[in-house]
Short mmCIF file of C-alpha atoms and ligand atoms in Angstrom, two decimals:
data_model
loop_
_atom_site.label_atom_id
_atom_site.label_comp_id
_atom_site.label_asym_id
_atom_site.label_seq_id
_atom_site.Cartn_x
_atom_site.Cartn_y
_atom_site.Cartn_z
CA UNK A 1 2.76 90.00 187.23
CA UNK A 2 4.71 87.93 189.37
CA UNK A 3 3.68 84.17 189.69
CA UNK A 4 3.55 84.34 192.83
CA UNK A 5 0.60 86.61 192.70
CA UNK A 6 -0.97 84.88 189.97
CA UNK A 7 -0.71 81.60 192.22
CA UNK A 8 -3.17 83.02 194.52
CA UNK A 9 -5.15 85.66 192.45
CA UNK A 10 -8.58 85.02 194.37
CA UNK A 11 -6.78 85.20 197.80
CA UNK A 12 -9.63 85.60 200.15
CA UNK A 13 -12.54 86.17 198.10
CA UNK A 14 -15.56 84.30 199.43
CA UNK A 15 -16.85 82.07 196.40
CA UNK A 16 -20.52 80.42 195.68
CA UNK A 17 -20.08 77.90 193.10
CA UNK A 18 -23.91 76.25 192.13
CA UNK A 19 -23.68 72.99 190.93
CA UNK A 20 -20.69 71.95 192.61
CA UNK A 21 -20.84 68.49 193.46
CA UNK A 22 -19.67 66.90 190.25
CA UNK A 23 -18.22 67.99 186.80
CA UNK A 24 -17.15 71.64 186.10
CA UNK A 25 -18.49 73.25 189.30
CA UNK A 26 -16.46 70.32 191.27
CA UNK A 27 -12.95 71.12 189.75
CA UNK A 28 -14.28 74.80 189.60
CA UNK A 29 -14.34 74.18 193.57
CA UNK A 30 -11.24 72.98 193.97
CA UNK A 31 -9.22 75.62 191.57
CA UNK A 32 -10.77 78.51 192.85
CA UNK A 33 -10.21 76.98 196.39
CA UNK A 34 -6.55 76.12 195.12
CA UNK A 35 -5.76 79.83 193.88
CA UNK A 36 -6.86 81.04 197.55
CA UNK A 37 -10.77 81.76 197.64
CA UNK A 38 -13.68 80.49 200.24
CA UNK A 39 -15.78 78.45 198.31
CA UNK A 40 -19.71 77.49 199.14
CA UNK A 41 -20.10 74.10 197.31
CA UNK A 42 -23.54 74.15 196.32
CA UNK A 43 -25.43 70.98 195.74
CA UNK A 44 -29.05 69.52 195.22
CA UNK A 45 -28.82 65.77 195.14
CA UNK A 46 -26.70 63.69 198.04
CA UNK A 47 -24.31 64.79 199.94
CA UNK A 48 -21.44 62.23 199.67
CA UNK A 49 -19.74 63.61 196.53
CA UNK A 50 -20.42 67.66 197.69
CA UNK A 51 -18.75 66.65 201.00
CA UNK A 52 -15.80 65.12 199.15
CA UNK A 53 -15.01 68.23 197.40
CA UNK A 54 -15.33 70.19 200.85
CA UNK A 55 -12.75 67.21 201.97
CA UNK A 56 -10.43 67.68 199.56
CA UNK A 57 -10.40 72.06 199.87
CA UNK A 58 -9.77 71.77 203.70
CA UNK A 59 -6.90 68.95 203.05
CA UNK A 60 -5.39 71.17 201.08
CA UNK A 61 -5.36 74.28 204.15
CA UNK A 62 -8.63 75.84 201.75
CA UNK A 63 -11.67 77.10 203.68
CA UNK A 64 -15.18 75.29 201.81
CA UNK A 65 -18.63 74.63 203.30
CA UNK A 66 -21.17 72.65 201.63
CA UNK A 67 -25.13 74.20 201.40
CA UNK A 68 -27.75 72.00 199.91
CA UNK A 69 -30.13 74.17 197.71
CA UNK A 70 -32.34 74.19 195.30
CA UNK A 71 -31.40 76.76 193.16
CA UNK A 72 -35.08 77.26 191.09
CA UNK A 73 -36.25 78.02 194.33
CA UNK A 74 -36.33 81.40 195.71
CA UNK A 75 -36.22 81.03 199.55
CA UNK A 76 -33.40 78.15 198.79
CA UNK A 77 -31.22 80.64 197.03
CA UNK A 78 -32.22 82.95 200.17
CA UNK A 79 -30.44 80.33 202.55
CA UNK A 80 -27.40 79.57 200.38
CA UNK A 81 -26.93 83.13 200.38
CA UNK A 82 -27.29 83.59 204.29
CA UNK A 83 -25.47 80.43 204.66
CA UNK A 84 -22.18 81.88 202.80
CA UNK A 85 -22.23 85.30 204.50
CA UNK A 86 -22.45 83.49 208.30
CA UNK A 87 -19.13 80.99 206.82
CA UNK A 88 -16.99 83.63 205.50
CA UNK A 89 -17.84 86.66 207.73
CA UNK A 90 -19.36 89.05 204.47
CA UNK A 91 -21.32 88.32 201.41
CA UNK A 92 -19.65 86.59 198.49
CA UNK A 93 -18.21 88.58 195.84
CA UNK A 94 -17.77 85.58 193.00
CA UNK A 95 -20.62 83.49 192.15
CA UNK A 96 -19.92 80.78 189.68
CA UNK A 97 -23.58 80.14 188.36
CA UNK A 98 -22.81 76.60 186.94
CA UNK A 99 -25.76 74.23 188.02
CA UNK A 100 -27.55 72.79 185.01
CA UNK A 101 -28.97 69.77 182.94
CA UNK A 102 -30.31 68.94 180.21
CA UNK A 103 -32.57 65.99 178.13
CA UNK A 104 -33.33 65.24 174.96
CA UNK A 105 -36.98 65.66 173.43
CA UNK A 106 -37.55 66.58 169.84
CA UNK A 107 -39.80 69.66 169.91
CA UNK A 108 -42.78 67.17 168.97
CA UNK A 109 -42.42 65.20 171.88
CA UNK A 110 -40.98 68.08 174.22
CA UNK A 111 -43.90 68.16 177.23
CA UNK A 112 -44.03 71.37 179.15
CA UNK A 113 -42.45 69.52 182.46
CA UNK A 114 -39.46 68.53 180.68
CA UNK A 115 -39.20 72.33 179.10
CA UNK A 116 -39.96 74.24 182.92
CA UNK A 117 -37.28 71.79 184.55
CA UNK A 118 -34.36 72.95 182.44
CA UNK A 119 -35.48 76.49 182.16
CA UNK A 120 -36.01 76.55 185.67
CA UNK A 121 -32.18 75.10 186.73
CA UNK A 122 -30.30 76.96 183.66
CA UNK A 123 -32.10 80.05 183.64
CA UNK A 124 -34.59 81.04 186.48
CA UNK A 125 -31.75 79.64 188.95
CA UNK A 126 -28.82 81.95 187.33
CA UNK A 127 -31.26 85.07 187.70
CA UNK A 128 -32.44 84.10 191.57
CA UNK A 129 -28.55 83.92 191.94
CA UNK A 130 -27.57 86.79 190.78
CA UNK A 131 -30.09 88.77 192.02
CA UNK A 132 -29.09 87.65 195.54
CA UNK A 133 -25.69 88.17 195.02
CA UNK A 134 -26.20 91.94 193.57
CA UNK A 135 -28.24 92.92 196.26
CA UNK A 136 -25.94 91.98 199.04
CA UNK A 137 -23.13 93.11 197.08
CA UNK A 138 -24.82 96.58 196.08
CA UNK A 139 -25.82 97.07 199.90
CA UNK A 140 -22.10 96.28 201.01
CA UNK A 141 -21.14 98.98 198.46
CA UNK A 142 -18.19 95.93 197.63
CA UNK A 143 -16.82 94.93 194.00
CA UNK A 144 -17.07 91.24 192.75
CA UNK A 145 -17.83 89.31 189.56
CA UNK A 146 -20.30 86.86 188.39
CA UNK A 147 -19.20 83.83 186.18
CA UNK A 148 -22.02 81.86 184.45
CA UNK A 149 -21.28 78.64 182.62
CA UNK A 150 -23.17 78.97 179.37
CA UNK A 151 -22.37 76.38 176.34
CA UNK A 152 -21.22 76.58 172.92
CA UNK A 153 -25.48 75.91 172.47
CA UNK A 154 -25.94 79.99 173.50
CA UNK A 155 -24.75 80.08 169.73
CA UNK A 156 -25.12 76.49 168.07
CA UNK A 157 -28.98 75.11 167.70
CA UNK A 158 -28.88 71.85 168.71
CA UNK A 159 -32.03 69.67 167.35
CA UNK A 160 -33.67 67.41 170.31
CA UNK A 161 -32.65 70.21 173.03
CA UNK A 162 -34.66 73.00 172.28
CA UNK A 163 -35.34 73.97 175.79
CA UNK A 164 -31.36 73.77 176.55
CA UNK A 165 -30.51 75.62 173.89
CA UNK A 166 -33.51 78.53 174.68
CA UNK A 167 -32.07 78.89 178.59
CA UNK A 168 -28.38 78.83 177.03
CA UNK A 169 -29.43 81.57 174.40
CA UNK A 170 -31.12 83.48 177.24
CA UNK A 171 -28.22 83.45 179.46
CA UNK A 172 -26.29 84.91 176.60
CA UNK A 173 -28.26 88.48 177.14
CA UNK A 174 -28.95 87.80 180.46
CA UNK A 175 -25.37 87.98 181.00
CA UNK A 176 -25.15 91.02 179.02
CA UNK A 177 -28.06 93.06 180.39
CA UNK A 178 -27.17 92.30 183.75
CA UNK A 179 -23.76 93.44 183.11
CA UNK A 180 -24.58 96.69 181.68
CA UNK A 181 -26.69 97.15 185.14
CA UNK A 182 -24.19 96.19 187.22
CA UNK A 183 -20.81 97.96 185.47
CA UNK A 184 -21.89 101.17 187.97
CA UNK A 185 -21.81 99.10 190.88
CA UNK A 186 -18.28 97.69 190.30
CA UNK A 187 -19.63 94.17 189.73
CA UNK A 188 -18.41 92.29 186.27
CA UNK A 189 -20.50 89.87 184.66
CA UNK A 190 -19.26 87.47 182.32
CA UNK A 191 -20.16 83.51 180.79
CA UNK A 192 -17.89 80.85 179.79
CA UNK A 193 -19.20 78.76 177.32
CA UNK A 194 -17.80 75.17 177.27
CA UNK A 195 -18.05 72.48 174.10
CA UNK A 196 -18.45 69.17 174.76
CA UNK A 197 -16.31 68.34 178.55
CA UNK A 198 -15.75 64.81 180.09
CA UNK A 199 -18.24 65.54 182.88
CA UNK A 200 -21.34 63.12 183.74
CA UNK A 201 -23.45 65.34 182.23
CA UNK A 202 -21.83 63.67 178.42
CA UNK A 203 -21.53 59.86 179.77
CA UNK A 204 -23.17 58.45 177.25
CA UNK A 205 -20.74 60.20 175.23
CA UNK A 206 -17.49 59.27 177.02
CA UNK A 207 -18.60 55.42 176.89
CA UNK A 208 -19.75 54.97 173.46
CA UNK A 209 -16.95 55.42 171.21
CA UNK A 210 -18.61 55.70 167.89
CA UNK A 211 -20.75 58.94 169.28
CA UNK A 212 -17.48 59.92 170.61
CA UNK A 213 -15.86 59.82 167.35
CA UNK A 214 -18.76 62.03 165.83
CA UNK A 215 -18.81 64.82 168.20
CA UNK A 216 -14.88 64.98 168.25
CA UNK A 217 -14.38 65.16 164.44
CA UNK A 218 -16.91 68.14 164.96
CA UNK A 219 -14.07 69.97 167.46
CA UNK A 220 -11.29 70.98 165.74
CA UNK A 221 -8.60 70.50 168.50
CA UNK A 222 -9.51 66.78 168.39
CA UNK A 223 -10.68 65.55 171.48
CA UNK A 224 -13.11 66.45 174.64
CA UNK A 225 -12.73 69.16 177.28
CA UNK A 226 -11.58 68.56 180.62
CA UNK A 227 -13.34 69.96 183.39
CA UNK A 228 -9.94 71.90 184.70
CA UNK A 229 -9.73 73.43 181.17
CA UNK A 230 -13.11 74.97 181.42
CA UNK A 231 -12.21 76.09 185.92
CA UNK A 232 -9.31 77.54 184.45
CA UNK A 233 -10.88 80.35 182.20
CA UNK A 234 -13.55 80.84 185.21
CA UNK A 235 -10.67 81.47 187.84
CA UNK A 236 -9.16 83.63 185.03
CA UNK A 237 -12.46 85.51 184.70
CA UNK A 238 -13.20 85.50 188.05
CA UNK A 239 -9.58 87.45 188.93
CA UNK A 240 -8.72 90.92 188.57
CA UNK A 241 -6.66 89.89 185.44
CA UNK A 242 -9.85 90.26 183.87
CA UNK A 243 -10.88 93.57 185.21
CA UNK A 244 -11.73 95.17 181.99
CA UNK A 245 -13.64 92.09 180.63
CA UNK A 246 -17.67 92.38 181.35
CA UNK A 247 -20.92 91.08 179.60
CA UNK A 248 -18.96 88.89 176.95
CA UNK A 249 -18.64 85.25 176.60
CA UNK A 250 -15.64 83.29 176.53
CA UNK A 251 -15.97 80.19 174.14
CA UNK A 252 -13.69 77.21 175.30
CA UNK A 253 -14.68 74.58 173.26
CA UNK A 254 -11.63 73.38 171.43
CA UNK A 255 -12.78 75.03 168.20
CA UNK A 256 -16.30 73.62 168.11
CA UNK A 257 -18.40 77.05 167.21
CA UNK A 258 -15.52 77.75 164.67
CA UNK A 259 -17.78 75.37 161.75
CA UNK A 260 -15.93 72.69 161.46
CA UNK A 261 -18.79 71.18 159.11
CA UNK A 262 -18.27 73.20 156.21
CA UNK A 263 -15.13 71.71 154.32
C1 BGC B 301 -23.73 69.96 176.50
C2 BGC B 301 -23.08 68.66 176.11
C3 BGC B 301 -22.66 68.68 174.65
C4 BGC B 301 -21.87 69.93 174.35
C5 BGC B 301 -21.50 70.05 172.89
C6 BGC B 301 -22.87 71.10 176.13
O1 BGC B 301 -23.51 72.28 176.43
O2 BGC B 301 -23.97 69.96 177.89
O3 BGC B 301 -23.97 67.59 176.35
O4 BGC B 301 -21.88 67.54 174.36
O5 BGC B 301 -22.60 71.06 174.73
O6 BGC B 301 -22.58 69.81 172.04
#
């Protein structure tokens, strides 16, 4: 394919991206935006950094729009979705379902709010998402593909995060049920599952050197992700070069599930 064409391969699709303000759903944004697509910049917290993305899209000729919603929360995700239809003139056809946290609590001191908030923003907000996506899509009778940013934790038990790792393993076959559902209605469904990326989600991480040192002997390529390196196999899943890829995860981790602990 010519590079030209690769240069722009989401020309014109309209794009939610959850989570967008900061880290991977940020330079998610702005490569989608940058390989031609409308992008809804999803946020929950302020507004400054979500309108700095839209900033930098529409500097750049892109079309963006930023929608402040709550993604846990059903007549939020409602909105968002109305929101992006009125912008871009048709419901989206790529949702990047990347908004999540996490905290760690040892299962003995794990309370039950600390367990609902993460399953609630990992898991229950990827499935309101979708759902709202499908519909509008299936009702269009239009193609388009869901992206969800898992972790290498869909596969890796992590001790002190059981309730990140239980929404990351449940995205795993929420990913593939939903893609076995959707495969008649033209609509591919796929996760990328990231190691550990220089977002603010690891800044305790990135400014502690020591702890840095740990997790990175743990990744055999040597070092931390980069946000761009984990928006690049999105856009890449998100295009038509993947048109025969569906329900499968795509690990981008440097190495990390590979077991670098057994010598
Ligand atoms: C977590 C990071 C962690 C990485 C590797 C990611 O899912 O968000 O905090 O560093 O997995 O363990």
């Amino acid at each position: 394919m010519a590079g030209g064409t690769l240069r722009m391969m989401l020309q014109d699709r309209r794009a939610i991206v959850t989570g967008a303000a900061t880290g991977i759903g940020r330079a998610t944004s702005l490569r989608l935006a940058r390989v031609g697509a409308h992008v809804v910049v999803n946020y929950r917290g302020s507004d400054a950094e979500a309108d700095d993305v839209v900033a930098q899209i529409r500097d750049a000729g892109g079309q963006a729009l930023a929608v402040q919603a709550d993604i846990s929360r059903e007549g939020d995700v409602a909105e968002l979705f109305a929101a992006s239809a009125d912008a871009f003139g048709g419901p989206a056809d790529l949702l990047v379902n990347n908004a999540g946290i996490e905290s760690r609590h040892p299962l003995l001191e794990l309370e039950l709010d600390d367990w609902q908030q993460v399953l609630d923003v990992n898991l229950t907000g990827p499935f309101l998402c979708s759902r709202a996506f499908a519909r509008a899509l299936v009702a269009a009778d239009a193609p388009g593909a869901i992206v969800n940013v898992s972790s290498v934790h869909e596969e890796i038990p992590w001790p002190g995060f059981a309730h990140y790792c239980a929404s990351k393993g449940g995205m795993k076959l929420f990913t593939g049920t939903i893609a076995r559902e959707l495969a008649p209605h033209r609509i591919r469904v796929t996760s990328v599952a990231p190691g550990a990326i220089r977002t603010p989600i690891n800044q305790e991480l990135i400014d502690d050197p020591d702890k840095r040192a740990d997790v990175e002997r743990q990744i055999p390529w040597g070092r931390m992700g980069e946000p761009e390196e984990i928006a690049a196999a999105i856009a890449w899943l998100a295009s038509d070069e993947a048109s025969y890829v569906t329900g499968t995860t795509l690990f981008v981790d440097g190495g990390m599930t590979q077991y670098p602990g057994v010598t």
